[in-house]
Coordinates of C-alpha atoms and ligand atoms in Angstrom, one line a residue:
M727 CA -8.9 14.9 -11.4
V728 CA -6.7 12.8 -9.1
A729 CA -4.9 14.3 -6.1
A730 CA -2.2 12.5 -4.3
N731 CA 0.8 13.5 -2.1
R732 CA 3.3 12.8 -4.9
L733 CA 3.2 13.1 -8.6
P734 CA 4.1 9.9 -10.5
V735 CA 7.5 11.5 -11.3
V736 CA 10.0 13.3 -9.1
L737 CA 11.9 16.4 -10.3
H738 CA 15.6 16.8 -9.1
R739 CA 17.7 19.8 -9.7
E740 CA 21.1 19.0 -11.0
A741 CA 23.1 22.2 -11.7
A742 CA 21.1 24.1 -14.2
E743 CA 19.3 21.0 -15.4
V744 CA 16.1 19.1 -14.2
R745 CA 16.4 15.4 -13.9
I746 CA 13.1 13.4 -13.8
T747 CA 12.7 10.0 -12.2
P748 CA 9.6 7.8 -11.6
S749 CA 8.1 7.8 -8.1
S750 CA 7.9 4.5 -6.2
G751 CA 5.3 2.8 -4.1
G752 CA 2.0 1.1 -4.3
L753 CA -0.2 4.1 -5.0
V754 CA 1.8 5.1 -8.0
T755 CA 2.0 1.6 -9.4
A756 CA -1.7 1.3 -9.2
M757 CA -2.9 4.7 -10.5
H758 CA -0.3 5.3 -13.2
P759 CA -1.8 2.9 -15.8
V760 CA -5.3 4.2 -15.0
L761 CA -4.6 7.8 -15.9
G762 CA -2.4 6.7 -18.8
E763 CA -5.4 5.0 -20.3
R764 CA -8.2 7.4 -19.4
G765 CA -6.4 10.7 -19.4
G766 CA -7.2 13.4 -16.8
T767 CA -5.1 15.5 -14.4
W768 CA -2.8 14.3 -11.6
I769 CA -2.1 16.9 -8.9
G770 CA 0.7 16.4 -6.4
W771 CA 4.1 17.4 -5.0
P772 CA 6.8 17.3 -7.7
G773 CA 9.8 16.8 -5.4
D774 CA 12.2 19.3 -4.0
T775 CA 12.2 22.0 -6.6
S776 CA 13.9 24.7 -4.6
G777 CA 16.1 26.8 -6.8
L778 CA 13.9 26.1 -9.9
S779 CA 11.5 28.7 -11.2
A780 CA 7.8 27.9 -11.4
A781 CA 8.1 28.2 -15.2
R782 CA 10.9 25.7 -15.3
V783 CA 8.9 23.2 -13.2
E784 CA 5.8 23.6 -15.4
E785 CA 7.9 23.2 -18.5
A786 CA 9.5 20.0 -17.2
L787 CA 6.1 18.6 -16.2
H788 CA 4.5 19.6 -19.5
A789 CA 7.1 17.4 -21.3
V790 CA 6.1 14.5 -19.1
S791 CA 2.4 15.1 -19.6
E792 CA 2.8 15.0 -23.4
E793 CA 4.6 11.7 -23.1
Q794 CA 2.3 10.1 -20.6
G795 CA -1.1 11.2 -21.9
F796 CA -2.4 13.1 -18.8
D797 CA -1.8 16.5 -17.2
L798 CA 0.5 16.9 -14.2
V799 CA -0.1 19.8 -11.8
P800 CA 2.5 20.6 -9.1
V801 CA 1.8 21.7 -5.6
T802 CA 5.0 23.1 -4.3
L803 CA 5.6 23.3 -0.5
S804 CA 8.4 24.9 1.5
E805 CA 10.8 22.6 3.1
E806 CA 9.6 23.6 6.6
L807 CA 5.9 23.0 5.7
R808 CA 6.7 19.7 4.0
Q809 CA 8.5 18.5 7.1
C810 CA 5.5 19.2 9.4
Y811 CA 3.0 17.8 6.9
Y812 CA 4.8 14.9 5.3
D813 CA 7.6 13.7 7.6
G814 CA 5.6 14.8 10.6
F815 CA 1.9 14.4 10.7
A816 CA 1.5 12.0 7.7
N817 CA 4.5 9.7 8.4
A818 CA 5.3 10.1 12.1
T819 CA 1.7 10.3 13.4
I820 CA -0.9 8.9 11.0
W821 CA 1.2 6.1 9.4
P822 CA 2.2 4.4 12.7
L823 CA -1.2 5.0 14.3
F824 CA -3.2 3.6 11.4
H825 CA -0.9 0.5 11.4
D826 CA -1.6 0.0 15.2
L827 CA 1.9 1.1 16.2
Q828 CA 0.9 3.8 18.6
G829 CA 4.2 3.6 20.5
R830 CA 5.9 5.0 17.4
C831 CA 3.6 8.0 17.1
R832 CA 4.7 11.6 17.5
F833 CA 1.7 13.8 18.5
D834 CA 2.8 17.4 17.8
E835 CA 0.4 20.3 17.3
S836 CA 2.8 22.0 14.8
Y837 CA 2.7 18.8 12.7
Y838 CA -1.1 18.9 12.6
K839 CA -1.2 22.6 11.8
G840 CA 1.3 22.0 8.9
Y841 CA -0.9 19.1 7.7
V842 CA -4.0 21.3 7.5
E843 CA -2.1 24.1 5.8
A844 CA -0.7 21.7 3.2
N845 CA -4.1 20.3 2.6
R846 CA -5.4 23.9 2.2
R847 CA -2.8 24.5 -0.5
F848 CA -3.7 21.4 -2.4
A849 CA -7.4 22.5 -2.2
R850 CA -6.4 25.9 -3.6
E851 CA -4.6 24.4 -6.6
I852 CA -7.5 22.0 -7.1
A853 CA -10.0 24.9 -7.1
R854 CA -8.0 26.7 -9.7
R855 CA -8.1 23.8 -12.1
T856 CA -11.6 22.4 -11.7
E857 CA -15.2 23.3 -12.6
K858 CA -18.4 22.7 -10.8
G859 CA -19.6 19.1 -11.4
D860 CA -16.1 17.7 -11.9
L861 CA -15.2 14.6 -9.9
L862 CA -12.2 14.9 -7.7
W863 CA -10.6 11.6 -6.5
V864 CA -8.3 12.1 -3.5
H865 CA -5.8 9.5 -2.5
D866 CA -4.5 8.4 0.9
Y867 CA -3.7 9.6 4.4
H868 CA -1.7 12.7 3.4
L869 CA -4.8 14.4 2.1
M870 CA -7.7 13.6 4.4
S871 CA -8.6 17.3 5.0
V872 CA -8.8 18.3 1.3
A873 CA -12.6 18.2 1.1
H874 CA -12.9 20.2 4.3
Q875 CA -10.6 22.8 2.9
L876 CA -12.5 22.9 -0.4
R877 CA -15.7 23.5 1.6
Q878 CA -14.0 26.3 3.5
Q879 CA -13.1 27.8 0.2
R880 CA -16.7 27.4 -1.0
V881 CA -15.7 25.2 -3.9
A882 CA -18.5 22.9 -5.1
L883 CA -17.1 19.7 -6.5
R884 CA -18.0 16.0 -6.2
T885 CA -15.3 14.6 -4.0
A886 CA -14.3 11.0 -3.4
F887 CA -11.5 9.7 -1.2
F888 CA -9.7 6.4 -1.1
L889 CA -7.6 5.3 1.9
H890 CA -4.7 3.0 0.8
I891 CA -3.6 2.1 4.3
P892 CA -5.6 0.5 7.1
F893 CA -8.0 2.4 9.3
P894 CA -7.4 1.5 13.0
A895 CA -9.9 0.3 15.6
S896 CA -11.5 2.9 17.8
D897 CA -9.3 2.1 20.9
I898 CA -6.2 3.1 18.8
F899 CA -7.7 6.0 16.8
L900 CA -9.0 7.7 20.0
K901 CA -5.3 8.3 21.0
L902 CA -5.1 11.0 18.3
P903 CA -5.5 14.4 19.9
W904 CA -7.2 15.7 16.7
R905 CA -9.5 12.7 16.3
R906 CA -12.8 14.7 16.1
Q907 CA -11.5 17.1 13.5
L908 CA -10.0 14.4 11.3
L909 CA -13.2 12.3 11.3
R910 CA -15.3 15.4 10.5
H911 CA -12.8 16.3 7.7
L912 CA -13.2 12.8 6.2
L913 CA -17.0 13.2 6.3
D914 CA -16.7 16.3 4.2
F915 CA -16.0 14.0 1.3
D916 CA -19.1 12.8 -0.6
F917 CA -17.7 9.3 -0.9
L918 CA -15.2 7.3 1.0
G919 CA -13.5 4.0 0.0
F920 CA -11.6 1.6 2.1
Q921 CA -9.5 -1.4 1.2
T922 CA -11.3 -4.0 3.3
Q923 CA -14.3 -4.6 5.5
R924 CA -11.9 -4.4 8.5
D925 CA -11.1 -0.8 7.7
R926 CA -14.7 0.3 7.1
R927 CA -15.9 -1.4 10.2
N928 CA -13.1 0.3 12.3
F929 CA -14.0 3.7 10.7
L930 CA -17.7 3.3 11.5
G931 CA -16.8 2.1 15.0
C932 CA -14.9 5.4 15.6
L933 CA -17.9 7.3 14.4
V934 CA -20.2 5.5 16.8
D935 CA -17.9 6.3 19.7
L936 CA -17.2 9.9 18.8
F937 CA -20.4 11.0 17.1
P938 CA -23.2 8.8 18.4
R939 CA -25.9 11.1 17.0
F940 CA -24.8 10.6 13.4
T941 CA -27.1 8.1 11.5
I942 CA -25.4 5.2 9.9
S943 CA -27.4 3.2 7.4
K944 CA -26.7 0.4 4.9
T945 CA -28.0 -0.2 1.4
G946 CA -26.7 -3.3 -0.3
V947 CA -22.9 -3.2 0.0
M948 CA -22.7 0.5 0.7
H949 CA -23.0 2.3 4.1
S950 CA -24.1 5.9 4.5
V951 CA -23.5 8.4 7.3
T952 CA -25.9 11.2 7.6
R953 CA -25.5 14.3 9.8
E954 CA -26.6 17.9 9.6
K955 CA -28.4 17.2 6.3
R956 CA -25.3 15.9 4.7
N957 CA -24.6 12.4 3.5
T958 CA -21.4 10.5 2.9
R959 CA -21.4 7.1 1.3
I960 CA -18.8 4.5 2.3
G961 CA -17.7 1.5 0.3
V962 CA -15.1 -1.2 0.3
F963 CA -12.8 -1.5 -2.8
P964 CA -9.8 -3.8 -2.5
I965 CA -7.2 -2.4 -4.9
G966 CA -5.9 -4.6 -7.7
I967 CA -2.9 -4.6 -10.0
D968 CA -2.5 -4.4 -13.8
A969 CA -2.5 -8.2 -13.9
A970 CA -2.5 -8.5 -17.7
G971 CA 0.3 -5.9 -18.0
F972 CA 2.5 -7.9 -15.5
E973 CA 1.8 -11.1 -17.2
K974 CA 2.7 -9.7 -20.6
L975 CA 6.0 -8.3 -19.3
S976 CA 6.8 -11.6 -17.7
G977 CA 6.9 -13.2 -21.2
E978 CA 9.5 -10.8 -22.6
A979 CA 12.8 -12.2 -23.7
A980 CA 14.8 -9.9 -21.4
V981 CA 12.8 -11.0 -18.4
R982 CA 13.1 -14.7 -19.2
E983 CA 16.9 -14.2 -19.6
M984 CA 17.2 -12.6 -16.2
E985 CA 15.0 -15.3 -14.7
R986 CA 17.3 -18.0 -16.2
E987 CA 20.4 -16.3 -14.7
I988 CA 18.8 -16.0 -11.3
R989 CA 17.7 -19.7 -11.4
E990 CA 21.2 -20.7 -12.4
S991 CA 22.9 -18.8 -9.6
Y992 CA 20.6 -20.5 -7.0
A993 CA 20.7 -23.9 -8.8
G994 CA 19.8 -26.8 -6.5
R995 CA 18.3 -24.4 -3.9
R996 CA 14.8 -23.2 -3.3
L997 CA 14.6 -19.5 -3.5
F998 CA 12.3 -17.6 -1.0
L999 CA 11.7 -14.0 -1.8
G1000 CA 10.8 -10.9 0.3
V1001 CA 10.1 -7.6 -1.4
D1002 CA 9.3 -4.5 0.7
R1003 CA 9.8 -0.8 1.1
L1004 CA 12.1 -0.3 4.1
D1005 CA 9.3 0.1 6.6
Y1006 CA 8.7 -1.1 10.1
T1007 CA 5.1 -2.1 9.2
K1008 CA 6.4 -4.7 6.7
G1009 CA 7.6 -7.2 9.4
I1010 CA 11.0 -7.7 8.0
P1011 CA 12.9 -8.4 11.3
Q1012 CA 10.1 -10.8 12.4
R1013 CA 10.4 -12.6 9.0
L1014 CA 14.2 -13.0 9.3
H1015 CA 13.8 -14.4 12.8
A1016 CA 11.2 -16.9 11.6
F1017 CA 13.5 -17.9 8.7
E1018 CA 16.3 -18.5 11.3
R1019 CA 13.8 -20.6 13.4
A1020 CA 12.9 -22.6 10.3
L1021 CA 16.6 -23.5 9.7
E1022 CA 17.0 -24.3 13.4
R1023 CA 13.9 -26.6 13.7
F1024 CA 14.1 -28.2 10.2
P1025 CA 17.7 -29.1 9.6
H1026 CA 16.8 -30.7 6.2
L1027 CA 16.2 -27.1 4.9
R1028 CA 19.8 -26.1 5.5
E1029 CA 21.8 -25.7 2.2
K1030 CA 18.4 -26.2 0.4
V1031 CA 16.7 -22.8 0.9
T1032 CA 17.9 -19.2 0.5
L1033 CA 16.0 -16.1 1.4
L1034 CA 16.5 -13.2 -0.9
Q1035 CA 15.3 -10.1 0.8
L1036 CA 14.9 -7.0 -1.4
V1037 CA 14.5 -3.8 0.7
V1038 CA 13.7 -0.6 -1.2
P1039 CA 14.9 2.5 0.8
S1040 CA 12.1 4.9 1.6
R1041 CA 11.3 7.9 3.9
E1042 CA 15.0 8.3 4.8
D1043 CA 14.3 11.6 6.5
V1044 CA 11.6 10.1 8.8
E1045 CA 12.6 9.1 12.3
G1046 CA 12.8 5.3 12.9
Y1047 CA 13.8 4.3 9.3
A1048 CA 17.6 4.4 9.6
P1049 CA 17.7 2.2 12.8
L1050 CA 15.4 -0.3 11.0
R1051 CA 17.9 -0.8 8.3
E1052 CA 20.7 -1.3 10.9
E1053 CA 18.5 -3.9 12.7
I1054 CA 17.8 -5.8 9.5
E1055 CA 21.5 -5.8 8.6
R1056 CA 22.4 -7.0 12.1
I1057 CA 19.9 -9.9 12.0
V1058 CA 21.0 -11.0 8.5
G1059 CA 24.6 -11.0 9.7
H1060 CA 23.7 -13.1 12.7
V1061 CA 21.7 -15.7 10.7
N1062 CA 24.4 -15.9 8.0
G1063 CA 27.2 -16.1 10.7
R1064 CA 25.3 -19.0 12.3
F1065 CA 24.3 -21.1 9.3
T1066 CA 26.5 -20.3 6.3
S1067 CA 28.4 -23.4 5.0
G1068 CA 30.3 -24.2 1.9
N1069 CA 29.0 -21.9 -0.8
W1070 CA 25.5 -21.6 0.7
V1071 CA 24.6 -18.3 2.2
P1072 CA 21.1 -18.5 3.9
V1073 CA 20.0 -14.9 3.5
V1074 CA 20.9 -12.5 0.7
L1075 CA 20.0 -8.9 1.4
M1076 CA 19.7 -6.3 -1.3
V1077 CA 19.0 -2.7 -0.1
R1078 CA 18.1 -0.9 -3.3
S1079 CA 15.4 -0.8 -5.9
V1080 CA 15.5 -2.9 -9.1
S1081 CA 13.9 -2.4 -12.5
R1082 CA 10.3 -3.7 -13.0
E1083 CA 11.7 -6.4 -15.4
R1084 CA 14.2 -7.6 -12.8
L1085 CA 11.5 -7.6 -10.1
I1086 CA 9.4 -9.9 -12.3
A1087 CA 12.3 -12.1 -13.0
L1088 CA 12.8 -12.5 -9.3
Y1089 CA 9.2 -13.3 -8.7
R1090 CA 9.3 -15.9 -11.4
A1091 CA 12.5 -17.5 -10.1
A1092 CA 11.2 -17.7 -6.5
C1093 CA 9.7 -20.9 -5.2
A1094 CA 7.9 -18.9 -2.5
A1095 CA 7.1 -15.3 -1.6
L1096 CA 7.3 -14.4 2.0
I1097 CA 4.9 -11.4 2.4
T1098 CA 4.4 -11.0 6.1
P1099 CA 3.6 -7.4 7.1
L1100 CA 2.5 -6.6 10.6
K1101 CA -0.4 -4.7 9.0
D1102 CA -0.9 -3.6 5.4
G1103 CA -3.7 -1.8 3.7
M1104 CA -3.6 -4.3 0.8
N1105 CA -0.1 -5.2 -0.3
L1106 CA 0.4 -5.3 -4.1
V1107 CA 3.6 -7.3 -4.1
C1108 CA 1.8 -10.6 -3.3
K1109 CA -0.6 -9.9 -6.2
E1110 CA 2.2 -9.2 -8.6
Y1111 CA 3.9 -12.4 -7.5
C1112 CA 0.9 -14.4 -8.5
A1113 CA 0.2 -12.5 -11.7
V1114 CA 3.6 -13.5 -13.2
K1115 CA 3.6 -17.1 -12.1
T1116 CA 2.3 -18.3 -15.5
E1117 CA 3.6 -21.9 -14.9
N1118 CA 1.4 -22.0 -11.8
D1119 CA 4.3 -22.9 -9.6
G1120 CA 5.3 -21.2 -6.4
V1121 CA 3.8 -20.7 -2.9
L1122 CA 2.5 -17.5 -1.4
I1123 CA 3.1 -17.2 2.3
L1124 CA 0.9 -14.2 3.4
S1125 CA 0.3 -12.3 6.6
E1126 CA -3.3 -12.5 8.0
F1127 CA -3.0 -8.8 8.5
A1128 CA -2.3 -7.8 4.9
G1129 CA -5.6 -6.5 3.4
A1130 CA -4.9 -9.0 0.5
A1131 CA -5.5 -11.9 2.9
A1132 CA -9.3 -11.3 2.8
Q1133 CA -9.2 -12.1 -0.9
L1134 CA -6.3 -14.6 -1.2
Y1135 CA -6.7 -16.7 1.9
K1136 CA -7.9 -19.8 0.0
G1137 CA -4.8 -20.2 -2.1
A1138 CA -2.1 -18.7 0.2
L1139 CA -0.5 -20.1 3.3
L1140 CA -1.7 -17.6 5.9
V1141 CA 0.6 -16.7 8.8
N1142 CA 0.4 -14.5 11.9
P1143 CA 3.7 -12.5 11.6
H1144 CA 3.9 -12.4 15.4
D1145 CA 3.9 -16.2 15.6
M1146 CA 7.5 -17.2 14.8
E1147 CA 6.9 -20.9 15.3
G1148 CA 3.9 -20.8 12.9
M1149 CA 5.9 -18.9 10.3
A1150 CA 8.7 -21.4 10.6
R1151 CA 6.3 -24.3 10.0
S1152 CA 4.8 -22.5 6.9
I1153 CA 8.3 -21.9 5.5
E1154 CA 8.9 -25.7 5.8
A1155 CA 5.5 -26.5 4.3
A1156 CA 6.3 -24.2 1.3
A1157 CA 9.7 -25.7 0.8
T1158 CA 8.3 -29.2 0.7
M1159 CA 5.0 -28.6 -1.1
S1160 CA 4.3 -30.9 -4.0
P1161 CA 4.1 -29.4 -7.5
A1162 CA 0.4 -30.5 -7.8
E1163 CA -0.6 -28.7 -4.6
Q1164 CA 1.3 -25.6 -5.7
E1165 CA -0.5 -25.7 -9.0
R1166 CA -3.9 -26.1 -7.3
R1167 CA -3.3 -23.1 -5.0
M1168 CA -1.6 -20.9 -7.6
K1169 CA -4.4 -21.3 -10.2
R1170 CA -6.9 -20.2 -7.6
L1171 CA -4.7 -17.2 -6.6
R1172 CA -4.1 -16.2 -10.2
R1173 CA -7.9 -16.3 -11.0
N1174 CA -8.6 -14.0 -8.1
V1175 CA -5.8 -11.5 -9.0
A1176 CA -6.8 -11.4 -12.7
R1177 CA -10.5 -11.0 -12.0
H1178 CA -10.1 -8.3 -9.3
D1179 CA -7.5 -6.3 -11.2
I1180 CA -6.9 -2.5 -11.3
H1181 CA -9.6 -2.0 -14.0
W1182 CA -12.2 -3.8 -11.8
W1183 CA -11.1 -1.6 -8.9
V1184 CA -11.2 1.7 -10.8
S1185 CA -14.5 1.1 -12.5
G1186 CA -16.1 -0.2 -9.3
F1187 CA -14.9 2.9 -7.3
L1188 CA -15.8 5.4 -10.0
S1189 CA -19.2 4.0 -10.7
A1190 CA -20.0 3.9 -7.0
A1191 CA -18.6 7.4 -6.5
S1192 CA -20.5 8.9 -9.3
E1193 CA -23.7 7.3 -7.9
R1194 CA -24.3 5.0 -10.7
G1195 CA -24.8 2.2 -8.2
M1196 CA -22.8 -0.9 -7.5
R1197 CA -22.7 -3.4 -10.3
R1198 CA -20.7 -5.8 -8.2
K1199 CA -22.3 -8.9 -6.8
I1200 CA -22.6 -9.1 -3.1
D1201 CA -19.9 -11.4 -1.8
P1202 CA -21.1 -13.6 1.2
A1203 CA -18.0 -12.4 3.0
A1204 CA -18.8 -8.8 2.3
F1205 CA -19.6 -7.9 5.9
V1206 CA -17.0 -10.0 7.7
A1207 CA -13.9 -8.0 8.9
Y1208 CA -11.5 -11.0 8.8
P1209 CA -13.0 -13.6 6.4
Q1210 CA -9.7 -15.3 6.4
L1211 CA -9.9 -16.0 10.2
C1212 CA -13.5 -17.2 10.3
E1213 CA -14.5 -20.8 10.4
E1214 CA -15.8 -21.6 6.9
E1215 CA -19.3 -22.4 8.1
W1216 CA -19.7 -18.8 9.3
L1217 CA -19.4 -17.4 5.8
Ligands
LIG367 C1 0.6 1.4 0.0 C2 0.0 0.6 1.1 C3 -1.3 -0.8 -0.6 C4 8.8 -2.5 -4.7 N1 10.1 -2.7 -4.8 C5 10.4 -2.4 -6.1 C6 9.2 -2.0 -6.7 N2 8.3 -2.1 -5.8 C7 6.8 -1.8 -6.0 C8 6.1 -3.1 -6.0 C9 4.7 -2.7 -5.6 C10 4.9 -1.4 -4.8 O1 6.3 -1.0 -5.0 C11 4.7 -1.6 -3.3 O2 3.4 -1.7 -3.1 P1 2.8 -2.3 -1.7 O3 1.3 -2.4 -1.9 O4 3.4 -3.6 -1.4 O5 3.2 -1.3 -0.5 P2 3.1 0.3 -0.2 O6 4.2 1.1 -1.0 O7 3.3 0.4 1.3 O8 1.7 0.8 -0.7 C12 -0.3 -0.8 0.6 C13 -0.8 0.2 -1.6 O9 -0.5 1.5 -1.1 C14 -1.8 0.4 -2.8 O10 -3.0 0.7 -2.3 O11 -1.3 -2.1 -1.2 O12 -1.0 -1.5 1.7 O13 0.8 0.6 2.2 O14 3.9 -2.3 -6.8 O15 6.1 -3.8 -7.2 N3 9.1 -1.7 -8.0 C15 10.3 -1.7 -8.7 N4 11.5 -2.0 -8.2 C16 11.6 -2.3 -6.9 O16 12.7 -2.6 -6.4 N5 10.2 -1.4 -10.0

């Protein structure tokens, strides 16, 4: 059984009808093919179902279950509870804190209480649908207290948790008023998975600072924390994508046709692409400023490069997201006002989501992807970009602070998103990189993305969580927090 904040579909009430749309975001992209292939149950929030009877919701989800090959179980929450739990504690406290943006955090007792209550309701639904011995796989920062709530309800299950976002260093985590409770709740899981060494190291650092009596040990690539006769094992599992699926889609005639049209409309120009949810962690304003700096410092790029920035609206009810959109629009207007000439517009901004097919066509048509989050658990967009570059062309410009940098640093051009000059230089380097150098780098990137795909991730996580040991070889970089920033000889 998989538990996540959202189901992979959202229900909307339209008059007497129920409309069903797919959910967006990295977690859903990653987990959907997994359950589709293996079967199982996905438990989560079905969208705002107020005004719909429980029977109507079940009926709508049942139809989706039949079609998708796994069961969907709804956890409905009142609007008030959802605001405290989701808009509040998850997205206005934990999300900014865990991305090192403590200045954006709202610390509010009612948010925390709402979070614990929502987690209790998830646990209650889970308890109804599982049997002793089942394995429960809980996803992400919305549900860190589920195992604790299951214990309170005396439900014996094997529980595993995966954190999709970064875990912050102790100096930042300690700002959280409920820091002890949250760490203890996490240790109520039998198994914890993080995206990178950086995150696990930070988590263990917090434990050392707050609970120095707990014993931390290491066996092979796994860590264990023991306290009060209980044991939690902790591993690192960088999430992958359905690389073969993306590559297959990229060969479809409709995608190729869209790619041709995009290439035609940017003929004679090198297309740089940014694709992000509308989120302040993704570094979009910083990226736009760097693009402007590149045009300023390298005049030969003018009229030769265009940045297409796709921004997918998200969390529109959470504080801070609407001003971000205005800020992005203002910077784009400024850059275009300053540099537009003839029929060349330096930055094209699209604020909407596009179909998976169009997204792939954009990836394929782009000479470079600018993926420069201030911090990211992993970042799937950069992996998708590489997966569909079957001609081995294109350059990946990647933030050092995306979890993916620890895997892709040898093929990508790494940048510090706070270093505007450095980013401008990388934009110029990407725009002028020879086809041979692009091919050398892209082949390396594609090998990595294909080898460490979603199936590798799921089987690694599940075999470790079910105590069947780790079959993965130990990577020399396995215990380095930032392998991408080390001198090679240190690895
Ligand atoms: C969280 C963590 C971690 C985007 N625009 C469109 C679209 N997308 C899809 C992409 C990609 C997904 O959304 C975004 O995934 P990311 O990983 O980049 O980012 P988050 O949503 O923040 O995800 C992140 C992830 O969880 C998984 O663990 O990597 O660090 O923050 O798959 O393709 N898809 C379509 N149209 C769009 O316009 N169809």
